Amino acid sequence: MYIIPISEESSLSASGAQMHAQTWPTPTRGDFTIADFAFGTGETLPELHLHYQTLGTLQTRTSRDGRTTTNAVLILHGTGGSSDNFLNDEFAGQLFGAGQPLDASRHFIVLRDAVGHGRSSKPSSTGLRQRFPRYTYADMVRADYQLLTRHLGVDRLRAVLGTSMGGMHVWLWGGTYPGFADALMPLASLPAPVTGRNRMWRKMIIDAIRADPAFCDGEYAADAPPRVGLTTAAGLMTLMVSAPLRLQHEGPTREAADRLLEEQIQTRMAAMDANDLLYALEASREYDPRPGLGRICVPLTAVNSADDQINPPELKILEYGIESGMREGLGKAVVLPISEDTRGHGSHTIAMLWKEHLKELLDKIA
């Protein structure tokens, strides 16, 4: 999920991080076009454009079975986000520098903009709006696989990491392409369909946007978006992805809380397109990794936080999914305790909170 400064992976925090000395290499940007991409709905797109950024150099090993890539790592962003969300001190600054767990001098790091997001094809950038194919998470994972294998020359990954929606994609990667990655790390996600409160807040946003008369079936003018629906969306996101402890600290008085809420709503709305947001939220409608959990054949460490209101730990869905669905000994569930440093759902991009668990996971496959 794309969040603004107080909670998650915002472009504002990324730009602010540039005030410090950058400790990771400058990424190389690229684009890949898939002709006549077929979606699960039966719809096709003549040209599906995928944007990506890479850090480091791809390495291979030669054996009797041929050449195999050895150091590629795929990192997947959340709903409404992009590859840019990881290029800040809190993520790249903790992971990509010299001697760090994903040292870019030793790894080939792939950050991509998912279908419907960032600089990749989406309803707003294609002009198709509500005529854009109704993509799902499975479509997004399949497109990423083609980016890796057909364009970047990656035939094996050392690891796949993902945050929020990207974490949900990691669960799908493990079951759809078992053994393609040596290790899996889903963050802020669950190995189960989107139901309960998680479904409810998404549907509230979808319904609010579609009910706004200014939505006009997606044909609104750029200077006249469905502001009522988007205001509802921004307010709900602020509540769902934030941490009560942090909100209390930043809004200790009624006036401060009102001011913080207004700032959050306005900042979020400035980055939103109604069509893109609808598609991104609706893409989770068929998400269900459970049938593939038993096919996961590599170590997996799933990290959530105790103050995550989207994936509340009291439901025990994470632990149950690993214990009942995966092979014994492969999966590990980690729930970070609430602290001054956790940020609710957005803890997933604060790498200092969980990078020791990443080191432990990578040591298992060293």
mmCIF file of C-alpha atoms in Angstrom, residues 31-257:
data_model
loop_
_atom_site.group_PDB
_atom_site.id
_atom_site.type_symbol
_atom_site.label_atom_id
_atom_site.label_comp_id
_atom_site.label_asym_id
_atom_site.label_seq_id
_atom_site.Cartn_x
_atom_site.Cartn_y
_atom_site.Cartn_z
ATOM 1 C CA ASP A 31 11.531 -0.680 -20.020
ATOM 2 C CA PHE A 32 10.222 -3.939 -21.424
ATOM 3 C CA THR A 33 7.225 -4.329 -23.716
ATOM 4 C CA ILE A 34 5.210 -7.544 -23.852
ATOM 5 C CA ALA A 35 3.194 -7.864 -27.067
ATOM 6 C CA ASP A 36 -0.405 -9.081 -26.840
ATOM 7 C CA PHE A 37 -0.293 -9.838 -23.130
ATOM 8 C CA ALA A 38 -3.267 -12.026 -22.204
ATOM 9 C CA PHE A 39 -4.926 -11.388 -18.850
ATOM 10 C CA GLY A 40 -6.792 -13.955 -16.793
ATOM 11 C CA THR A 41 -10.105 -12.361 -17.755
ATOM 12 C CA GLY A 42 -9.471 -13.183 -21.417
ATOM 13 C CA GLU A 43 -8.725 -9.547 -22.241
ATOM 14 C CA THR A 44 -5.509 -8.656 -24.050
ATOM 15 C CA LEU A 45 -3.355 -5.560 -24.287
ATOM 16 C CA PRO A 46 -1.471 -5.090 -27.579
ATOM 17 C CA GLU A 47 1.496 -3.627 -25.698
ATOM 18 C CA LEU A 48 2.066 -4.025 -21.972
ATOM 19 C CA HIS A 49 4.909 -1.738 -20.888
ATOM 20 C CA LEU A 50 6.829 -2.639 -17.726
ATOM 21 C CA HIS A 51 9.234 -0.146 -16.194
ATOM 22 C CA TYR A 52 12.030 -1.268 -13.887
ATOM 23 C CA GLN A 53 15.236 -0.207 -12.157
ATOM 24 C CA THR A 54 18.268 -2.379 -11.458
ATOM 25 C CA LEU A 55 21.281 -2.058 -9.195
ATOM 26 C CA GLY A 56 24.416 -4.171 -9.508
ATOM 27 C CA THR A 57 25.562 -6.676 -12.115
ATOM 28 C CA LEU A 58 23.961 -10.009 -12.935
ATOM 29 C CA GLN A 59 26.259 -12.970 -12.267
ATOM 30 C CA THR A 60 26.047 -16.532 -13.556
ATOM 31 C CA ARG A 61 27.518 -19.904 -12.672
ATOM 32 C CA THR A 62 28.315 -22.622 -15.204
ATOM 33 C CA SER A 63 27.629 -26.256 -14.348
ATOM 34 C CA ARG A 64 26.878 -29.497 -16.160
ATOM 35 C CA ASP A 65 23.288 -28.284 -16.521
ATOM 36 C CA GLY A 66 24.308 -25.022 -18.160
ATOM 37 C CA ARG A 67 24.508 -21.449 -16.936
ATOM 38 C CA THR A 68 22.430 -20.265 -13.988
ATOM 39 C CA THR A 69 22.017 -16.773 -12.561
ATOM 40 C CA THR A 70 23.174 -16.649 -8.952
ATOM 41 C CA ASN A 71 22.762 -13.186 -7.433
ATOM 42 C CA ALA A 72 19.442 -11.713 -8.624
ATOM 43 C CA VAL A 73 16.993 -10.343 -6.047
ATOM 44 C CA LEU A 74 13.483 -9.166 -6.930
ATOM 45 C CA ILE A 75 11.806 -6.581 -4.673
ATOM 46 C CA LEU A 76 8.074 -5.852 -5.076
ATOM 47 C CA HIS A 77 6.262 -2.688 -3.942
ATOM 48 C CA GLY A 78 2.788 -2.173 -2.490
ATOM 49 C CA THR A 79 -0.542 -0.942 -3.840
ATOM 50 C CA GLY A 80 -0.247 2.458 -5.492
ATOM 51 C CA GLY A 81 3.529 2.479 -5.142
ATOM 52 C CA SER A 82 6.445 2.110 -7.536
ATOM 53 C CA SER A 83 10.086 1.078 -7.685
ATOM 54 C CA ASP A 84 11.044 4.554 -6.444
ATOM 55 C CA ASN A 85 9.583 3.787 -3.012
ATOM 56 C CA PHE A 86 12.584 1.670 -2.017
ATOM 57 C CA LEU A 87 15.273 4.227 -2.880
ATOM 58 C CA ASN A 88 15.575 5.983 0.460
ATOM 59 C CA ASP A 89 17.639 5.795 3.642
ATOM 60 C CA GLU A 90 15.103 3.637 5.463
ATOM 61 C CA PHE A 91 15.207 0.850 2.867
ATOM 62 C CA ALA A 92 18.081 1.121 0.374
ATOM 63 C CA GLY A 93 20.229 2.820 2.992
ATOM 64 C CA GLN A 94 19.820 -0.187 5.282
ATOM 65 C CA LEU A 95 20.100 -2.955 2.676
ATOM 66 C CA PHE A 96 21.934 -1.997 -0.531
ATOM 67 C CA GLY A 97 25.182 -0.453 0.748
ATOM 68 C CA ALA A 98 28.598 -2.066 1.203
ATOM 69 C CA GLY A 99 28.490 -4.939 3.680
ATOM 70 C CA GLN A 100 24.706 -4.821 4.021
ATOM 71 C CA PRO A 101 22.384 -7.816 3.433
ATOM 72 C CA LEU A 102 21.662 -6.960 -0.220
ATOM 73 C CA ASP A 103 24.979 -5.243 -0.981
ATOM 74 C CA ALA A 104 24.549 -3.986 -4.564
ATOM 75 C CA SER A 105 28.207 -4.730 -5.344
ATOM 76 C CA ARG A 106 27.396 -8.428 -4.859
ATOM 77 C CA HIS A 107 23.725 -8.604 -5.889
ATOM 78 C CA PHE A 108 21.703 -7.789 -8.978
ATOM 79 C CA ILE A 109 18.665 -6.026 -7.524
ATOM 80 C CA VAL A 110 15.510 -5.674 -9.623
ATOM 81 C CA LEU A 111 12.905 -3.093 -8.626
ATOM 82 C CA ARG A 112 9.974 -3.018 -10.987
ATOM 83 C CA ASP A 113 6.801 -0.969 -11.368
ATOM 84 C CA ALA A 114 3.952 -3.477 -11.282
ATOM 85 C CA VAL A 115 1.238 -3.628 -13.902
ATOM 86 C CA GLY A 116 -1.090 -0.684 -13.229
ATOM 87 C CA HIS A 117 1.537 1.228 -11.260
ATOM 88 C CA GLY A 118 4.311 3.796 -11.593
ATOM 89 C CA ARG A 119 5.687 4.137 -15.115
ATOM 90 C CA SER A 120 4.249 0.806 -16.272
ATOM 91 C CA SER A 121 1.026 0.517 -18.280
ATOM 92 C CA LYS A 122 -2.027 1.569 -16.283
ATOM 93 C CA PRO A 123 -5.520 2.948 -16.892
ATOM 94 C CA SER A 124 -4.432 6.593 -16.744
ATOM 95 C CA SER A 125 -1.251 6.340 -18.840
ATOM 96 C CA THR A 126 -2.829 4.341 -21.676
ATOM 97 C CA GLY A 127 -5.931 6.519 -21.963
ATOM 98 C CA LEU A 128 -8.045 3.389 -21.627
ATOM 99 C CA ARG A 129 -9.346 4.329 -18.196
ATOM 100 C CA GLN A 130 -12.164 1.876 -17.350
ATOM 101 C CA ARG A 131 -11.461 -0.025 -20.578
ATOM 102 C CA PHE A 132 -8.054 -1.147 -19.311
ATOM 103 C CA PRO A 133 -7.942 -4.939 -18.766
ATOM 104 C CA ARG A 134 -9.107 -6.024 -15.305
ATOM 105 C CA TYR A 135 -5.793 -7.336 -14.065
ATOM 106 C CA THR A 136 -5.313 -9.474 -10.965
ATOM 107 C CA TYR A 137 -2.327 -10.283 -8.772
ATOM 108 C CA ALA A 138 -1.782 -13.464 -10.774
ATOM 109 C CA ASP A 139 -1.463 -11.398 -13.968
ATOM 110 C CA MET A 140 1.037 -9.090 -12.287
ATOM 111 C CA VAL A 141 3.214 -11.978 -11.133
ATOM 112 C CA ARG A 142 3.128 -13.561 -14.573
ATOM 113 C CA ALA A 143 4.200 -10.279 -16.203
ATOM 114 C CA ASP A 144 7.085 -9.969 -13.744
ATOM 115 C CA TYR A 145 8.215 -13.501 -14.582
ATOM 116 C CA GLN A 146 8.360 -12.564 -18.253
ATOM 117 C CA LEU A 147 10.327 -9.409 -17.445
ATOM 118 C CA LEU A 148 12.927 -11.480 -15.609
ATOM 119 C CA THR A 149 13.226 -14.434 -17.954
ATOM 120 C CA ARG A 150 12.642 -12.883 -21.376
ATOM 121 C CA HIS A 151 14.256 -9.485 -20.914
ATOM 122 C CA LEU A 152 16.699 -9.419 -18.005
ATOM 123 C CA GLY A 153 18.096 -12.922 -18.516
ATOM 124 C CA VAL A 154 17.309 -14.113 -14.995
ATOM 125 C CA ASP A 155 16.597 -17.837 -14.768
ATOM 126 C CA ARG A 156 16.910 -18.091 -11.007
ATOM 127 C CA LEU A 157 16.519 -15.652 -8.140
ATOM 128 C CA ARG A 158 18.448 -15.647 -4.915
ATOM 129 C CA ALA A 159 15.448 -14.109 -3.178
ATOM 130 C CA VAL A 160 12.097 -12.397 -3.657
ATOM 131 C CA LEU A 161 11.024 -9.738 -1.156
ATOM 132 C CA GLY A 162 7.743 -7.847 -1.241
ATOM 133 C CA THR A 163 5.899 -5.270 0.830
ATOM 134 C CA SER A 164 2.111 -5.251 1.360
ATOM 135 C CA MET A 165 0.663 -6.082 -2.084
ATOM 136 C CA GLY A 166 4.205 -7.068 -3.031
ATOM 137 C CA GLY A 167 4.264 -9.432 -0.054
ATOM 138 C CA MET A 168 1.083 -11.035 -1.326
ATOM 139 C CA HIS A 169 2.819 -11.447 -4.664
ATOM 140 C CA VAL A 170 5.700 -13.244 -2.907
ATOM 141 C CA TRP A 171 3.281 -15.861 -1.577
ATOM 142 C CA LEU A 172 2.018 -16.345 -5.149
ATOM 143 C CA TRP A 173 5.568 -16.526 -6.544
ATOM 144 C CA GLY A 174 6.385 -19.391 -4.185
ATOM 145 C CA GLY A 175 3.458 -21.495 -5.350
ATOM 146 C CA THR A 176 3.357 -20.467 -9.015
ATOM 147 C CA TYR A 177 7.073 -20.805 -9.741
ATOM 148 C CA PRO A 178 8.344 -23.169 -7.035
ATOM 149 C CA GLY A 179 12.119 -23.230 -6.769
ATOM 150 C CA PHE A 180 12.640 -20.248 -9.099
ATOM 151 C CA ALA A 181 13.787 -18.273 -6.046
ATOM 152 C CA ASP A 182 16.049 -19.701 -3.349
ATOM 153 C CA ALA A 183 14.337 -17.744 -0.562
ATOM 154 C CA LEU A 184 11.094 -15.825 -0.019
ATOM 155 C CA MET A 185 10.324 -12.885 2.283
ATOM 156 C CA PRO A 186 6.777 -11.504 2.263
ATOM 157 C CA LEU A 187 6.316 -8.428 4.469
ATOM 158 C CA ALA A 188 3.027 -6.999 5.793
ATOM 159 C CA SER A 189 0.848 -9.619 4.125
ATOM 160 C CA LEU A 190 -1.117 -12.793 4.746
ATOM 161 C CA PRO A 191 -1.288 -16.153 2.917
ATOM 162 C CA ALA A 192 -5.086 -16.017 2.638
ATOM 163 C CA PRO A 193 -7.789 -14.235 0.613
ATOM 164 C CA VAL A 194 -8.694 -10.608 1.331
ATOM 165 C CA THR A 195 -11.705 -10.902 3.638
ATOM 166 C CA GLY A 196 -13.129 -9.356 6.820
ATOM 167 C CA ARG A 197 -12.084 -5.797 7.613
ATOM 168 C CA ASN A 198 -9.355 -5.905 4.977
ATOM 169 C CA ARG A 199 -11.985 -6.423 2.299
ATOM 170 C CA MET A 200 -14.407 -3.946 3.859
ATOM 171 C CA TRP A 201 -12.165 -0.879 3.779
ATOM 172 C CA ARG A 202 -11.188 -1.618 0.184
ATOM 173 C CA LYS A 203 -14.839 -1.937 -0.851
ATOM 174 C CA MET A 204 -15.687 1.290 0.980
ATOM 175 C CA ILE A 205 -13.122 3.134 -1.149
ATOM 176 C CA ILE A 206 -14.245 1.470 -4.373
ATOM 177 C CA ASP A 207 -17.912 2.232 -3.678
ATOM 178 C CA ALA A 208 -17.181 5.830 -2.649
ATOM 179 C CA ILE A 209 -15.313 6.575 -5.869
ATOM 180 C CA ARG A 210 -17.876 4.905 -8.115
ATOM 181 C CA ALA A 211 -20.747 6.664 -6.328
ATOM 182 C CA ASP A 212 -19.190 10.112 -6.778
ATOM 183 C CA PRO A 213 -21.117 11.818 -9.644
ATOM 184 C CA ALA A 214 -17.841 13.370 -10.789
ATOM 185 C CA PHE A 215 -16.431 9.906 -11.523
ATOM 186 C CA CYS A 216 -18.452 9.749 -14.762
ATOM 187 C CA ASP A 217 -17.689 6.067 -15.318
ATOM 188 C CA GLY A 218 -13.995 6.913 -15.299
ATOM 189 C CA GLU A 219 -14.223 9.646 -17.943
ATOM 190 C CA TYR A 220 -13.598 12.574 -15.581
ATOM 191 C CA ALA A 221 -11.435 15.493 -16.703
ATOM 192 C CA ALA A 222 -7.941 15.858 -15.238
ATOM 193 C CA ASP A 223 -8.941 19.087 -13.514
ATOM 194 C CA ALA A 224 -12.231 17.696 -12.208
ATOM 195 C CA PRO A 225 -11.534 14.341 -10.522
ATOM 196 C CA PRO A 226 -14.050 12.686 -8.174
ATOM 197 C CA ARG A 227 -12.862 14.620 -5.117
ATOM 198 C CA VAL A 228 -15.523 13.350 -2.712
ATOM 199 C CA GLY A 229 -14.641 9.731 -3.441
ATOM 200 C CA LEU A 230 -10.913 10.406 -3.304
ATOM 201 C CA THR A 231 -11.254 12.259 -0.003
ATOM 202 C CA THR A 232 -12.969 9.202 1.448
ATOM 203 C CA ALA A 233 -10.191 7.011 0.058
ATOM 204 C CA ALA A 234 -7.441 9.175 1.519
ATOM 205 C CA GLY A 235 -9.101 9.284 4.937
ATOM 206 C CA LEU A 236 -9.612 5.532 5.116
ATOM 207 C CA MET A 237 -6.061 4.841 4.030
ATOM 208 C CA THR A 238 -4.732 7.180 6.693
ATOM 209 C CA LEU A 239 -6.521 5.196 9.389
ATOM 210 C CA MET A 240 -5.823 1.700 8.050
ATOM 211 C CA VAL A 241 -2.116 1.982 7.331
ATOM 212 C CA SER A 242 -1.028 4.125 10.266
ATOM 213 C CA ALA A 243 0.098 3.214 13.778
ATOM 214 C CA PRO A 244 -1.934 4.569 16.730
ATOM 215 C CA LEU A 245 1.215 5.221 18.763
ATOM 216 C CA ARG A 246 2.764 7.313 16.017
ATOM 217 C CA LEU A 247 -0.474 9.181 15.265
ATOM 218 C CA GLN A 248 -0.850 10.024 18.950
ATOM 219 C CA HIS A 249 2.703 11.360 19.002
ATOM 220 C CA GLU A 250 2.208 13.503 15.901
ATOM 221 C CA GLY A 251 -1.338 14.608 16.789
ATOM 222 C CA PRO A 252 -1.287 15.064 20.586
ATOM 223 C CA THR A 253 -3.994 17.756 20.580
ATOM 224 C CA ARG A 254 -7.310 18.039 18.783
ATOM 225 C CA GLU A 255 -5.945 20.835 16.608
ATOM 226 C CA ALA A 256 -2.759 18.933 15.780
ATOM 227 C CA ALA A 257 -4.714 15.782 14.919
#
